[in-house]
């Protein structure tokens, strides 16, 4: 059965992104590819093998179900790290599969130790410390108790990492807050080290921190959005721009293209309304094309009367409201558009391009949101 649209994922773009990120972090730092949100909408099962082809052996997820999907799609026994949700009832399977996870509160830490004892294995944990994000992480006042537990249970734990997450490294407005976090983290690190508690890897940086605060690049970086070829924000790009070499001012390449095809064409007389209600009245005799994607496919209703797509290499505009399953676009000035012609919603066609960021400008959606809202049932295929 044909779907109404499909998503292509570019292998060559992915390689360029990984090469760039490797050159940014240097060869002493491991890159963990963040694949939460179904690999930012790209599909965990597509991204894991692609990343492994490029030498990646470490993946980060939000939850245990995602971690199992990574585990099952890895061909190289890559390490998997859960940064967020993990039920104590899933601990047994996670421990047996040697998946590592963030421990940010005593309940999980103690449950992990208990399960490790029961199974006679070591729990691979990353201690997350609170430095100012104020979501998860052990507090400074927890340190004595935390230190005691870690020391007393050495034989049941593998201390894989000491970590934290920055609250807004993608914007200069958070500069003071991020600086403070860097300090807080190093305070924890010092204290734990003085107690004789050492970790295999120290890691704090996401894409924005890696690109804007090089001192946050430690033994490992957790990279999501940049690996998919998008800047965390325009600001991160502007900041980085000055230091990029002249021949590579645009080192991150979008992986995703989203394509559909013309479902129907129709002529509309001047003065007629197009689609539901009266949001668009034809200002002249027009030809429109129906494209079978709508808000039910992640194409926001906010793009009514303003979204752009490419047909025949030209930019055309949505007319009328975006409906659940379709949009109408104005093709009056195109010649010979027919049912079945390719429609590009994100990506290139001849000399024109619709970027992911361009959606953000008209819908206030950030790159992250647009990608992760692409429905799971749109087929994804990896192309060269
Ligand atoms: C999402 C996330 C990352 C990656 O963020 P990007 O901005 O996509 O690079 C890193 N660390 C944690 C804890 C995260 O939740």
Tab-separated table of C-alpha atoms and ligand atoms in Angstrom:
chain	number	residue	atom	x	y	z
A	1	UNK	CA	0.000	0.000	0.000
A	2	UNK	CA	1.277	3.482	-0.857
A	3	UNK	CA	1.489	6.105	1.872
A	4	UNK	CA	0.505	9.688	1.234
A	5	UNK	CA	4.027	10.889	1.906
A	6	UNK	CA	7.452	9.546	2.808
A	7	UNK	CA	10.620	10.685	4.500
A	8	UNK	CA	14.100	10.202	3.108
A	9	UNK	CA	17.184	10.125	5.300
A	10	UNK	CA	20.474	10.988	3.661
A	11	UNK	CA	23.438	8.769	4.414
A	12	UNK	CA	25.995	11.136	2.892
A	13	UNK	CA	24.662	14.079	4.934
A	14	UNK	CA	24.915	11.998	8.088
A	15	UNK	CA	28.542	11.191	7.414
A	16	UNK	CA	29.338	14.882	6.965
A	17	UNK	CA	27.712	15.742	10.287
A	18	UNK	CA	29.555	13.037	12.177
A	19	UNK	CA	32.862	14.018	10.553
A	20	UNK	CA	32.296	17.638	11.563
A	21	UNK	CA	31.319	16.722	15.122
A	22	UNK	CA	34.334	14.439	15.470
A	23	UNK	CA	36.600	17.259	14.370
A	24	UNK	CA	34.946	19.575	16.902
A	25	UNK	CA	35.382	17.270	19.893
A	26	UNK	CA	38.725	15.718	18.991
A	27	UNK	CA	39.669	12.069	19.178
A	28	UNK	CA	39.900	11.842	22.971
A	29	UNK	CA	36.182	12.445	23.396
A	30	UNK	CA	33.552	9.852	22.644
A	31	UNK	CA	30.355	10.908	20.890
A	32	UNK	CA	27.123	9.466	22.212
A	33	UNK	CA	24.351	9.907	19.677
A	34	UNK	CA	21.094	10.898	21.345
A	35	UNK	CA	18.200	8.956	19.831
A	36	UNK	CA	15.320	9.964	22.093
A	37	UNK	CA	12.045	10.952	20.411
A	38	UNK	CA	12.469	8.093	17.930
A	39	UNK	CA	15.853	9.518	16.946
A	40	UNK	CA	14.370	13.014	16.605
A	41	UNK	CA	11.773	11.608	14.250
A	42	UNK	CA	14.254	9.817	11.985
A	43	UNK	CA	13.596	6.335	13.377
A	44	UNK	CA	15.861	4.601	15.891
A	45	UNK	CA	16.187	1.573	13.627
A	46	UNK	CA	17.445	3.771	10.763
A	47	UNK	CA	19.863	5.874	12.751
A	48	UNK	CA	21.612	3.251	14.879
A	49	UNK	CA	23.111	1.252	11.971
A	50	UNK	CA	23.932	4.481	10.118
A	51	UNK	CA	25.771	5.871	13.138
A	52	UNK	CA	27.607	2.599	13.659
A	53	UNK	CA	28.786	2.698	10.030
A	54	UNK	CA	30.356	6.016	10.970
A	55	UNK	CA	32.149	4.588	13.963
A	56	UNK	CA	29.667	5.520	16.698
A	57	UNK	CA	29.429	2.976	19.526
A	58	UNK	CA	27.428	4.883	22.126
A	59	UNK	CA	23.753	5.898	22.161
A	60	UNK	CA	21.600	7.853	24.593
A	61	UNK	CA	17.870	7.473	25.027
A	62	UNK	CA	15.235	8.997	27.260
A	63	UNK	CA	13.540	5.779	28.326
A	64	UNK	CA	14.016	2.042	28.684
A	65	UNK	CA	11.739	1.120	25.768
A	66	UNK	CA	13.894	3.241	23.458
A	67	UNK	CA	17.009	1.684	24.948
A	68	UNK	CA	15.770	-1.782	24.051
A	69	UNK	CA	15.136	-0.658	20.486
A	70	UNK	CA	18.707	0.594	20.257
A	71	UNK	CA	19.962	-2.629	21.802
A	72	UNK	CA	18.045	-4.655	19.222
A	73	UNK	CA	19.183	-2.609	16.235
A	74	UNK	CA	22.851	-2.393	17.179
A	75	UNK	CA	25.142	-4.567	15.071
A	76	UNK	CA	28.262	-3.688	17.056
A	77	UNK	CA	27.277	-4.225	20.635
A	78	UNK	CA	27.194	-0.486	21.191
A	79	UNK	CA	26.709	0.968	24.641
A	80	UNK	CA	23.260	2.239	25.467
A	81	UNK	CA	22.574	4.875	28.103
A	82	UNK	CA	19.153	5.818	29.505
A	83	UNK	CA	19.069	9.481	30.555
A	84	UNK	CA	15.508	9.666	31.830
A	85	UNK	CA	12.704	7.271	32.602
A	86	UNK	CA	13.319	3.790	33.870
A	87	UNK	CA	10.839	1.910	36.037
A	88	UNK	CA	12.334	-0.122	38.841
A	89	UNK	CA	10.395	-3.063	37.401
A	90	UNK	CA	12.489	-2.797	34.203
A	91	UNK	CA	15.780	-2.878	36.089
A	92	UNK	CA	16.311	-6.612	35.787
A	93	UNK	CA	16.240	-6.622	31.999
A	94	UNK	CA	18.272	-3.413	31.774
A	95	UNK	CA	20.976	-4.790	34.069
A	96	UNK	CA	21.147	-8.116	32.266
A	97	UNK	CA	21.511	-6.343	28.908
A	98	UNK	CA	24.293	-4.190	30.397
A	99	UNK	CA	22.479	-0.978	29.543
A	100	UNK	CA	23.681	1.976	31.584
A	101	UNK	CA	21.418	4.623	33.071
A	102	UNK	CA	21.344	7.909	34.899
A	103	UNK	CA	20.786	7.639	38.638
A	104	UNK	CA	19.548	10.979	39.968
A	105	UNK	CA	17.747	10.053	43.169
A	106	UNK	CA	18.171	7.549	45.977
A	107	UNK	CA	15.214	5.323	45.158
A	108	UNK	CA	16.566	4.352	41.761
A	109	UNK	CA	20.106	4.050	43.043
A	110	UNK	CA	19.080	1.744	45.858
A	111	UNK	CA	16.795	-0.316	43.622
A	112	UNK	CA	19.651	-0.716	41.146
A	113	UNK	CA	22.014	-1.876	43.875
A	114	UNK	CA	19.443	-4.346	45.185
A	115	UNK	CA	18.858	-5.760	41.718
A	116	UNK	CA	22.596	-5.962	41.016
A	117	UNK	CA	23.040	-7.973	44.219
A	118	UNK	CA	20.179	-10.274	43.338
A	119	UNK	CA	21.456	-10.937	39.806
A	120	UNK	CA	25.069	-10.928	40.832
A	121	UNK	CA	26.002	-8.393	38.154
A	122	UNK	CA	27.150	-4.801	38.312
A	123	UNK	CA	24.749	-1.949	37.646
A	124	UNK	CA	26.246	0.503	35.160
A	125	UNK	CA	25.290	3.903	36.447
A	126	UNK	CA	25.865	7.528	35.652
A	127	UNK	CA	25.423	9.750	38.656
A	128	UNK	CA	23.561	12.874	37.602
A	129	UNK	CA	24.106	15.914	39.758
A	130	UNK	CA	21.953	18.997	40.131
A	131	UNK	CA	23.816	22.038	38.889
A	132	UNK	CA	20.961	24.390	38.018
A	133	UNK	CA	18.672	22.742	35.475
A	134	UNK	CA	16.323	21.898	38.351
A	135	UNK	CA	14.703	18.832	36.895
A	136	UNK	CA	16.709	15.812	37.955
A	137	UNK	CA	19.983	15.290	39.799
A	138	UNK	CA	21.427	14.752	43.268
A	139	UNK	CA	21.634	17.922	45.289
A	140	UNK	CA	24.840	19.239	46.815
A	141	UNK	CA	23.387	18.462	50.250
A	142	UNK	CA	22.955	14.804	49.211
A	143	UNK	CA	26.668	14.335	48.679
A	144	UNK	CA	27.663	12.733	51.991
A	145	UNK	CA	24.951	10.122	51.820
A	146	UNK	CA	25.539	9.563	48.101
A	147	UNK	CA	29.277	9.139	48.649
A	148	UNK	CA	28.655	6.654	51.423
A	149	UNK	CA	26.327	4.517	49.290
A	150	UNK	CA	28.689	4.550	46.319
A	151	UNK	CA	31.634	3.517	48.479
A	152	UNK	CA	29.798	0.802	50.360
A	153	UNK	CA	28.492	-0.785	47.177
A	154	UNK	CA	31.570	-0.672	45.013
A	155	UNK	CA	31.320	-4.339	44.082
A	156	UNK	CA	27.759	-3.921	42.791
A	157	UNK	CA	28.297	-0.798	40.745
A	158	UNK	CA	30.205	0.207	37.693
A	159	UNK	CA	30.568	3.972	37.884
A	160	UNK	CA	30.265	4.750	34.183
A	161	UNK	CA	29.803	8.456	34.456
A	162	UNK	CA	29.302	11.660	36.382
A	163	UNK	CA	26.957	13.896	34.454
A	164	UNK	CA	24.711	16.927	34.349
A	165	UNK	CA	22.653	18.747	31.732
A	166	UNK	CA	22.766	22.452	30.884
A	167	UNK	CA	19.708	24.643	31.024
A	168	UNK	CA	19.866	26.560	27.793
A	169	UNK	CA	23.366	26.496	26.318
A	170	UNK	CA	21.754	27.438	23.000
A	171	UNK	CA	21.154	31.040	23.995
A	172	UNK	CA	23.499	33.729	25.247
A	173	UNK	CA	20.730	34.943	27.552
A	174	UNK	CA	21.491	31.929	29.729
A	175	UNK	CA	25.220	32.587	29.801
A	176	UNK	CA	25.431	33.318	33.510
A	177	UNK	CA	23.288	30.314	34.386
A	178	UNK	CA	25.364	27.938	32.260
A	179	UNK	CA	28.643	29.321	33.638
A	180	UNK	CA	27.339	28.703	37.119
A	181	UNK	CA	26.418	25.146	36.189
A	182	UNK	CA	29.911	24.457	34.897
A	183	UNK	CA	31.245	25.606	38.279
A	184	UNK	CA	28.734	23.558	40.279
A	185	UNK	CA	29.586	20.444	38.299
A	186	UNK	CA	33.255	20.837	38.918
A	187	UNK	CA	32.578	21.308	42.621
A	188	UNK	CA	30.817	17.912	42.714
A	189	UNK	CA	33.600	16.342	40.691
A	190	UNK	CA	36.252	17.637	43.075
A	191	UNK	CA	34.390	16.554	46.159
A	192	UNK	CA	33.738	13.038	44.855
A	193	UNK	CA	37.325	12.679	43.654
A	194	UNK	CA	38.614	13.712	47.084
A	195	UNK	CA	36.417	10.973	48.549
A	196	UNK	CA	38.157	8.486	46.260
A	197	UNK	CA	35.131	8.107	43.988
A	198	UNK	CA	36.153	8.145	40.357
A	199	UNK	CA	34.051	7.712	37.248
A	200	UNK	CA	34.919	6.200	33.904
A	201	UNK	CA	33.627	9.213	31.986
A	202	UNK	CA	32.753	12.773	32.881
A	203	UNK	CA	30.098	14.174	30.578
A	204	UNK	CA	27.919	17.253	30.485
A	205	UNK	CA	27.640	18.599	26.948
A	206	UNK	CA	24.706	18.450	24.513
A	207	UNK	CA	24.965	19.886	20.974
A	208	UNK	CA	24.716	23.534	21.987
A	209	UNK	CA	27.226	23.220	24.822
A	210	UNK	CA	29.645	21.338	22.562
A	211	UNK	CA	29.423	24.038	19.902
A	212	UNK	CA	29.322	27.107	22.138
A	213	UNK	CA	31.196	26.148	25.323
A	214	UNK	CA	34.193	23.999	24.295
A	215	UNK	CA	35.270	23.638	27.937
A	216	UNK	CA	32.186	21.454	28.496
A	217	UNK	CA	33.606	18.839	26.122
A	218	UNK	CA	34.976	16.193	28.480
A	219	UNK	CA	35.292	12.410	28.012
A	220	UNK	CA	31.986	12.084	26.244
A	221	UNK	CA	29.454	14.408	24.622
A	222	UNK	CA	25.754	13.653	24.163
A	223	UNK	CA	24.840	14.929	20.738
A	224	UNK	CA	21.316	14.973	19.394
A	225	UNK	CA	20.095	17.753	17.132
A	226	UNK	CA	23.463	18.585	15.503
A	227	UNK	CA	23.936	14.993	14.356
A	228	UNK	CA	20.650	15.299	12.483
A	229	UNK	CA	22.095	18.310	10.708
A	230	UNK	CA	20.286	21.093	12.514
A	231	UNK	CA	21.594	23.852	14.739
A	232	UNK	CA	20.082	23.928	18.230
A	233	UNK	CA	19.132	27.544	17.506
A	234	UNK	CA	20.029	30.193	14.957
A	235	UNK	CA	22.049	31.822	17.718
A	236	UNK	CA	24.324	28.797	18.087
A	237	UNK	CA	25.002	28.964	14.360
A	238	UNK	CA	25.706	32.685	14.364
A	239	UNK	CA	28.090	32.257	17.272
A	240	UNK	CA	29.919	29.402	15.583
A	241	UNK	CA	29.893	31.004	12.145
A	242	UNK	CA	32.896	33.285	12.709
A	243	UNK	CA	35.202	30.410	13.526
A	244	UNK	CA	34.143	28.115	10.679
A	245	UNK	CA	36.609	27.885	7.804
A	246	UNK	CA	35.720	29.784	4.637
A	247	UNK	CA	35.242	26.591	2.616
A	248	UNK	CA	32.926	25.010	5.166
A	249	UNK	CA	30.602	27.682	6.494
A	250	UNK	CA	27.698	25.262	6.543
A	251	UNK	CA	29.032	22.059	8.099
A	252	UNK	CA	25.736	20.591	9.311
A	253	UNK	CA	23.593	18.941	6.686
A	254	UNK	CA	19.914	18.177	7.133
A	255	UNK	CA	19.285	14.426	6.853
A	256	UNK	CA	15.594	14.537	6.361
A	257	UNK	CA	13.532	15.205	3.270
A	258	UNK	CA	9.757	14.912	3.373
A	259	UNK	CA	7.989	14.303	0.115
A	260	UNK	CA	4.522	13.688	-1.166
A	261	UNK	CA	2.782	14.017	-4.521
A	262	UNK	CA	-0.031	15.922	-6.155
A	263	UNK	CA	-3.328	14.184	-5.508
A	264	UNK	CA	-5.566	16.303	-7.699
A	265	UNK	CA	-5.598	19.627	-9.547
A	266	UNK	CA	-8.530	21.958	-9.996
A	267	UNK	CA	-9.361	25.395	-11.321
A	268	UNK	CA	-11.078	27.920	-9.118
A	269	UNK	CA	-12.858	31.062	-10.275
A	270	UNK	CA	-12.010	34.483	-8.927
A	271	UNK	CA	-14.166	35.183	-5.865
A	272	UNK	CA	-14.611	31.517	-4.898
A	273	UNK	CA	-13.550	30.327	-1.457
A	274	UNK	CA	-10.999	27.544	-1.192
A	275	UNK	CA	-11.390	24.863	1.473
A	276	UNK	CA	-13.334	25.104	4.730
A	277	UNK	CA	-14.905	28.374	5.707
A	278	UNK	CA	-13.849	31.675	4.283
A	279	UNK	CA	-10.174	31.893	5.169
A	280	UNK	CA	-9.170	32.184	1.508
A	281	UNK	CA	-11.045	33.789	-1.377
A	282	UNK	CA	-9.444	33.422	-4.808
A	283	UNK	CA	-8.220	36.896	-5.845
A	284	UNK	CA	-8.045	35.783	-9.485
A	285	UNK	CA	-8.866	32.718	-11.546
A	286	UNK	CA	-6.589	30.092	-10.090
A	287	UNK	CA	-5.335	26.569	-10.377
A	288	UNK	CA	-4.718	24.674	-7.185
A	289	UNK	CA	-3.157	21.328	-6.365
A	290	UNK	CA	-4.262	19.133	-3.495
A	291	UNK	CA	-1.437	17.525	-1.517
A	292	UNK	CA	-2.384	14.660	0.824
A	293	UNK	CA	-0.648	15.819	3.991
A	294	UNK	CA	-2.284	17.765	6.795
A	295	UNK	CA	-2.080	18.421	10.510
A	296	UNK	CA	-2.742	14.724	11.081
A	297	UNK	CA	0.664	14.142	9.490
A	298	UNK	CA	2.447	16.790	11.492
A	299	UNK	CA	1.857	19.681	9.074
A	300	UNK	CA	0.743	22.384	11.489
A	301	UNK	CA	-2.572	24.172	11.080
A	302	UNK	CA	-0.619	27.365	11.715
A	303	UNK	CA	0.662	26.979	8.162
A	304	UNK	CA	-2.808	27.752	6.775
A	305	UNK	CA	-2.478	30.399	4.043
A	306	UNK	CA	1.260	30.616	4.514
A	307	UNK	CA	3.065	27.267	4.340
A	308	UNK	CA	5.331	26.708	1.332
A	309	UNK	CA	6.085	23.553	-0.612
A	310	UNK	CA	8.022	22.861	-3.801
A	311	UNK	CA	6.458	21.609	-7.016
A	312	UNK	CA	8.295	21.542	-10.336
A	313	UNK	CA	11.256	23.220	-8.652
A	314	UNK	CA	9.162	26.267	-7.719
A	315	UNK	CA	8.011	27.541	-4.341
A	316	UNK	CA	4.222	27.484	-4.015
A	317	UNK	CA	2.004	28.620	-1.137
A	318	UNK	CA	-0.715	26.923	0.848
A	319	UNK	CA	-4.123	28.508	0.213
A	320	UNK	CA	-6.945	28.028	2.700
A	321	UNK	CA	-6.727	26.104	5.930
A	322	UNK	CA	-4.572	23.075	6.523
A	323	UNK	CA	-7.003	20.215	7.087
A	324	UNK	CA	-6.444	16.915	8.822
A	325	UNK	CA	-5.262	15.135	5.720
A	326	UNK	CA	-4.586	17.666	3.006
A	327	UNK	CA	-3.500	21.107	1.906
A	328	UNK	CA	-4.292	23.082	-1.232
A	329	UNK	CA	-1.455	24.995	-2.880
A	330	UNK	CA	-1.560	27.700	-5.514
A	331	UNK	CA	-0.074	26.419	-8.792
A	332	UNK	CA	-1.590	29.066	-11.061
A	333	UNK	CA	1.837	30.209	-12.212
A	334	UNK	CA	3.222	26.729	-12.846
A	335	UNK	CA	2.863	25.007	-16.137
A	336	UNK	CA	1.777	21.450	-16.680
A	337	UNK	CA	1.528	20.307	-13.057
A	338	UNK	CA	-0.157	16.930	-12.990
A	339	UNK	CA	-1.535	14.452	-10.572
A	340	UNK	CA	1.380	12.349	-9.287
A	341	UNK	CA	4.021	15.108	-9.543
A	342	UNK	CA	6.498	15.221	-6.684
A	343	UNK	CA	5.821	17.674	-3.859
A	344	UNK	CA	8.646	18.540	-1.467
A	345	UNK	CA	7.536	19.604	1.988
A	346	UNK	CA	11.012	19.627	3.498
A	347	UNK	CA	14.063	19.398	1.285
A	348	UNK	CA	15.370	20.402	-2.118
A	349	UNK	CA	13.881	20.392	-5.562
A	350	UNK	CA	16.021	21.770	-8.364
A	351	UNK	CA	17.395	25.095	-7.058
A	352	UNK	CA	14.953	25.656	-4.256
A	353	UNK	CA	14.905	24.359	-0.724
A	354	UNK	CA	12.484	24.298	2.198
A	355	UNK	CA	14.417	23.969	5.436
A	356	UNK	CA	13.254	22.645	8.786
A	357	UNK	CA	14.106	26.029	10.293
A	358	UNK	CA	11.738	27.771	7.866
A	359	UNK	CA	8.857	25.980	9.586
A	360	UNK	CA	10.014	27.399	12.878
A	361	UNK	CA	9.766	30.913	11.512
A	362	UNK	CA	6.114	30.543	10.653
A	363	UNK	CA	4.903	28.267	13.450
A	364	UNK	CA	7.161	29.036	16.434
A	365	UNK	CA	7.984	25.337	16.499
A	366	UNK	CA	11.584	24.667	17.277
A	367	UNK	CA	13.507	22.230	15.073
A	368	UNK	CA	13.233	19.606	17.782
A	369	UNK	CA	9.463	19.785	17.935
A	370	UNK	CA	8.811	19.636	14.219
A	371	UNK	CA	10.981	16.558	13.785
A	372	UNK	CA	9.623	14.599	16.708
A	373	UNK	CA	6.034	15.336	15.721
A	374	UNK	CA	6.418	13.628	12.358
A	375	UNK	CA	4.105	10.647	12.749
A	376	UNK	CA	5.645	7.221	13.140
A	377	UNK	CA	3.612	5.768	10.315
A	378	UNK	CA	5.143	7.943	7.601
A	379	UNK	CA	7.617	5.547	5.988
A	380	UNK	CA	11.276	6.498	6.413
A	381	UNK	CA	13.869	5.271	3.968
A	382	UNK	CA	17.592	5.713	3.988
A	383	UNK	CA	19.010	7.027	0.714
A	384	UNK	CA	22.575	7.789	-0.440
B	1	LIG	C1	18.286	15.722	24.735
B	1	LIG	C2	19.475	15.649	25.579
B	1	LIG	C3	20.743	15.830	25.025
B	1	LIG	C4	20.964	16.189	23.570
B	1	LIG	O1	20.497	17.482	23.273
B	1	LIG	P1	20.740	18.138	21.834
B	1	LIG	O2	20.435	19.564	22.046
B	1	LIG	O3	19.757	17.508	20.903
B	1	LIG	O4	22.125	17.845	21.438
B	1	LIG	C5	21.832	15.682	25.866
B	1	LIG	N1	21.685	15.380	27.184
B	1	LIG	C6	20.469	15.194	27.735
B	1	LIG	C7	20.379	14.856	29.189
B	1	LIG	C8	19.334	15.321	26.962
B	1	LIG	O5	18.134	15.149	27.526
